[in-house]
C-alpha positions as a Markdown table, in Angstrom:
| # | Residue | x | y | z |
|---|---|---|---|---|
| 1 | Met | -43.7 | 2.3 | -96.7 |
| 2 | Val | -42.9 | 2.5 | -93.0 |
| 3 | Ser | -39.5 | 2.8 | -91.5 |
| 4 | Ile | -38.0 | 3.1 | -88.0 |
| 5 | Arg | -34.8 | 5.2 | -87.7 |
| 6 | Pro | -32.9 | 5.5 | -84.5 |
| 7 | Phe | -31.9 | 9.0 | -83.2 |
| 8 | Leu | -28.7 | 8.8 | -81.2 |
| 9 | Thr | -28.4 | 11.6 | -78.6 |
| 10 | Val | -24.8 | 12.4 | -77.8 |
| 11 | Ser | -22.9 | 15.0 | -75.8 |
| 12 | His | -20.3 | 15.6 | -78.5 |
| 13 | Gly | -22.0 | 15.7 | -81.9 |
| 14 | Lys | -19.2 | 16.5 | -84.3 |
| 15 | Asp | -17.0 | 13.9 | -82.6 |
| 16 | Ala | -19.8 | 11.3 | -82.9 |
| 17 | Val | -20.3 | 12.0 | -86.6 |
| 18 | Glu | -16.6 | 11.6 | -87.2 |
| 19 | Phe | -16.5 | 8.4 | -85.2 |
| 20 | Tyr | -19.4 | 6.8 | -87.1 |
| 21 | Lys | -17.8 | 7.9 | -90.4 |
| 22 | Ala | -14.5 | 6.4 | -89.6 |
| 23 | Ala | -15.6 | 3.3 | -87.7 |
| 24 | Phe | -18.7 | 2.2 | -89.6 |
| 25 | Lys | -18.0 | 3.9 | -93.0 |
| 26 | Ala | -21.1 | 6.1 | -92.5 |
| 27 | Asn | -22.0 | 8.7 | -95.1 |
| 28 | Ile | -23.4 | 12.1 | -94.1 |
| 29 | Leu | -26.8 | 12.7 | -95.8 |
| 30 | Asn | -27.6 | 16.0 | -94.0 |
| 31 | Phe | -25.6 | 18.0 | -91.4 |
| 32 | Phe | -26.9 | 21.1 | -89.6 |
| 33 | Glu | -24.9 | 23.3 | -87.2 |
| 34 | Ile | -27.6 | 24.5 | -84.8 |
| 35 | Ser | -26.0 | 26.8 | -82.2 |
| 36 | Glu | -23.1 | 27.0 | -79.8 |
| 37 | Gly | -21.3 | 24.1 | -81.6 |
| 38 | Lys | -24.3 | 21.8 | -81.4 |
| 39 | Ile | -25.2 | 19.8 | -84.5 |
| 40 | Ser | -27.9 | 17.5 | -85.9 |
| 41 | Ala | -27.0 | 15.0 | -88.7 |
| 42 | Val | -28.6 | 12.3 | -90.8 |
| 43 | Leu | -26.2 | 9.5 | -91.5 |
| 44 | Glu | -26.3 | 6.3 | -93.6 |
| 45 | Ile | -24.5 | 3.0 | -93.3 |
| 46 | Gln | -24.9 | 0.8 | -96.4 |
| 47 | Gly | -28.5 | 2.1 | -97.0 |
| 48 | Ala | -29.6 | 2.2 | -93.3 |
| 49 | Thr | -30.4 | 5.7 | -92.1 |
| 50 | Phe | -30.1 | 7.1 | -88.6 |
| 51 | Tyr | -29.9 | 10.5 | -86.8 |
| 52 | Val | -27.3 | 12.0 | -84.5 |
| 53 | Gly | -27.8 | 15.1 | -82.4 |
| 54 | His | -26.8 | 16.9 | -79.3 |
| 55 | Glu | -28.4 | 16.5 | -75.9 |
| 56 | Glu | -31.4 | 18.8 | -75.3 |
| 57 | Pro | -32.1 | 18.5 | -71.5 |
| 58 | Glu | -34.9 | 21.0 | -71.9 |
| 59 | Asn | -36.7 | 18.4 | -74.1 |
| 60 | Gly | -35.7 | 15.4 | -72.0 |
| 61 | Asn | -33.1 | 14.2 | -74.5 |
| 62 | Tyr | -29.9 | 13.0 | -72.8 |
| 63 | Ala | -26.9 | 11.0 | -74.0 |
| 64 | Pro | -26.5 | 7.6 | -72.4 |
| 65 | Gly | -25.1 | 7.7 | -68.9 |
| 66 | Lys | -26.6 | 11.0 | -67.9 |
| 67 | Gln | -29.7 | 9.3 | -66.5 |
| 68 | Asn | -27.9 | 5.9 | -66.1 |
| 69 | Asn | -30.1 | 4.4 | -68.8 |
| 70 | Asn | -29.5 | 2.8 | -72.1 |
| 71 | Ser | -32.3 | 0.5 | -73.1 |
| 72 | Ile | -31.7 | 0.5 | -76.9 |
| 73 | Arg | -29.3 | -1.6 | -78.8 |
| 74 | Ile | -28.6 | -0.9 | -82.4 |
| 75 | Ile | -28.1 | -3.9 | -84.6 |
| 76 | Leu | -25.9 | -3.1 | -87.7 |
| 77 | Glu | -26.5 | -6.1 | -90.0 |
| 78 | Thr | -23.7 | -6.2 | -92.6 |
| 79 | Gln | -21.4 | -8.7 | -94.1 |
| 80 | Asp | -18.6 | -6.3 | -93.2 |
| 81 | Ala | -19.2 | -6.9 | -89.4 |
| 82 | Asp | -15.8 | -8.3 | -88.5 |
| 83 | Ala | -13.9 | -5.5 | -90.2 |
| 84 | Leu | -16.2 | -2.7 | -88.9 |
| 85 | Phe | -16.0 | -4.2 | -85.3 |
| 86 | Val | -12.2 | -4.1 | -85.4 |
| 87 | Asn | -12.2 | -0.6 | -86.9 |
| 88 | Ala | -14.6 | 0.7 | -84.2 |
| 89 | Val | -12.5 | -0.8 | -81.4 |
| 90 | Asn | -9.4 | 0.7 | -82.8 |
| 91 | Leu | -11.1 | 4.1 | -82.8 |
| 92 | Gly | -12.2 | 3.9 | -79.2 |
| 93 | Ala | -15.3 | 1.7 | -78.9 |
| 94 | Gln | -15.3 | -0.7 | -76.0 |
| 95 | Pro | -15.8 | -4.4 | -76.9 |
| 96 | Ile | -18.6 | -6.1 | -74.9 |
| 97 | Cys | -18.7 | -9.4 | -76.7 |
| 98 | Ala | -16.0 | -10.2 | -79.3 |
| 99 | Met | -17.1 | -11.3 | -82.8 |
| 100 | Thr | -18.2 | -14.9 | -82.6 |
| 101 | Thr | -20.5 | -17.4 | -84.3 |
| 102 | Glu | -23.6 | -17.8 | -82.1 |
| 103 | Glu | -26.5 | -19.9 | -83.1 |
| 104 | Asp | -27.2 | -18.8 | -86.7 |
| 105 | Trp | -25.4 | -15.4 | -86.5 |
| 106 | Arg | -21.9 | -14.0 | -86.8 |
| 107 | Ile | -22.1 | -11.3 | -84.1 |
| 108 | Gly | -20.2 | -9.0 | -81.8 |
| 109 | Lys | -21.2 | -6.3 | -79.4 |
| 110 | Leu | -19.6 | -3.0 | -78.4 |
| 111 | Met | -20.2 | 0.3 | -76.8 |
| 112 | Asp | -19.2 | 3.4 | -78.9 |
| 113 | Pro | -17.4 | 6.3 | -77.2 |
| 114 | Phe | -20.7 | 8.0 | -76.8 |
| 115 | Gly | -22.4 | 5.3 | -74.7 |
| 116 | His | -24.5 | 3.6 | -77.4 |
| 117 | Ile | -24.6 | -0.2 | -77.7 |
| 118 | Trp | -24.1 | -1.7 | -81.2 |
| 119 | Glu | -24.3 | -5.3 | -82.2 |
| 120 | Leu | -22.6 | -5.9 | -85.5 |
| 121 | Gly | -23.3 | -9.1 | -87.4 |
| 122 | Tyr | -25.1 | -11.0 | -90.1 |
| 123 | Pro | -27.2 | -14.2 | -90.3 |
| 124 | Leu | -25.2 | -17.2 | -91.5 |
| 125 | Asn | -28.2 | -18.7 | -93.3 |
| 126 | Pro | -30.2 | -15.8 | -94.7 |
């Protein structure tokens, strides 16, 4: 089995974990306090696993905005997209594209408070 799991680099790790828990109903699978308040965590949303950790400039790992780049979009495919979108915006995410029906998808796009772009949606005809 092969899988790809995103690793989201953030400048405020504990805040990011709390946001993902509240906004997207993420569960913590592993949580490590590294040093000086820095963390590394493995989270899961409805079976999809991803990592969250602090910046490590010494290793070239920066949160979005530090180098004015963000070439990755995270697609969270879930039937709960509408509710999670509203929840995330209420908790500080910035809507980019409101939830809409587009082609064969129900989809919306937002930027979380840590600079990561999320598309939430599901195919209408799976």
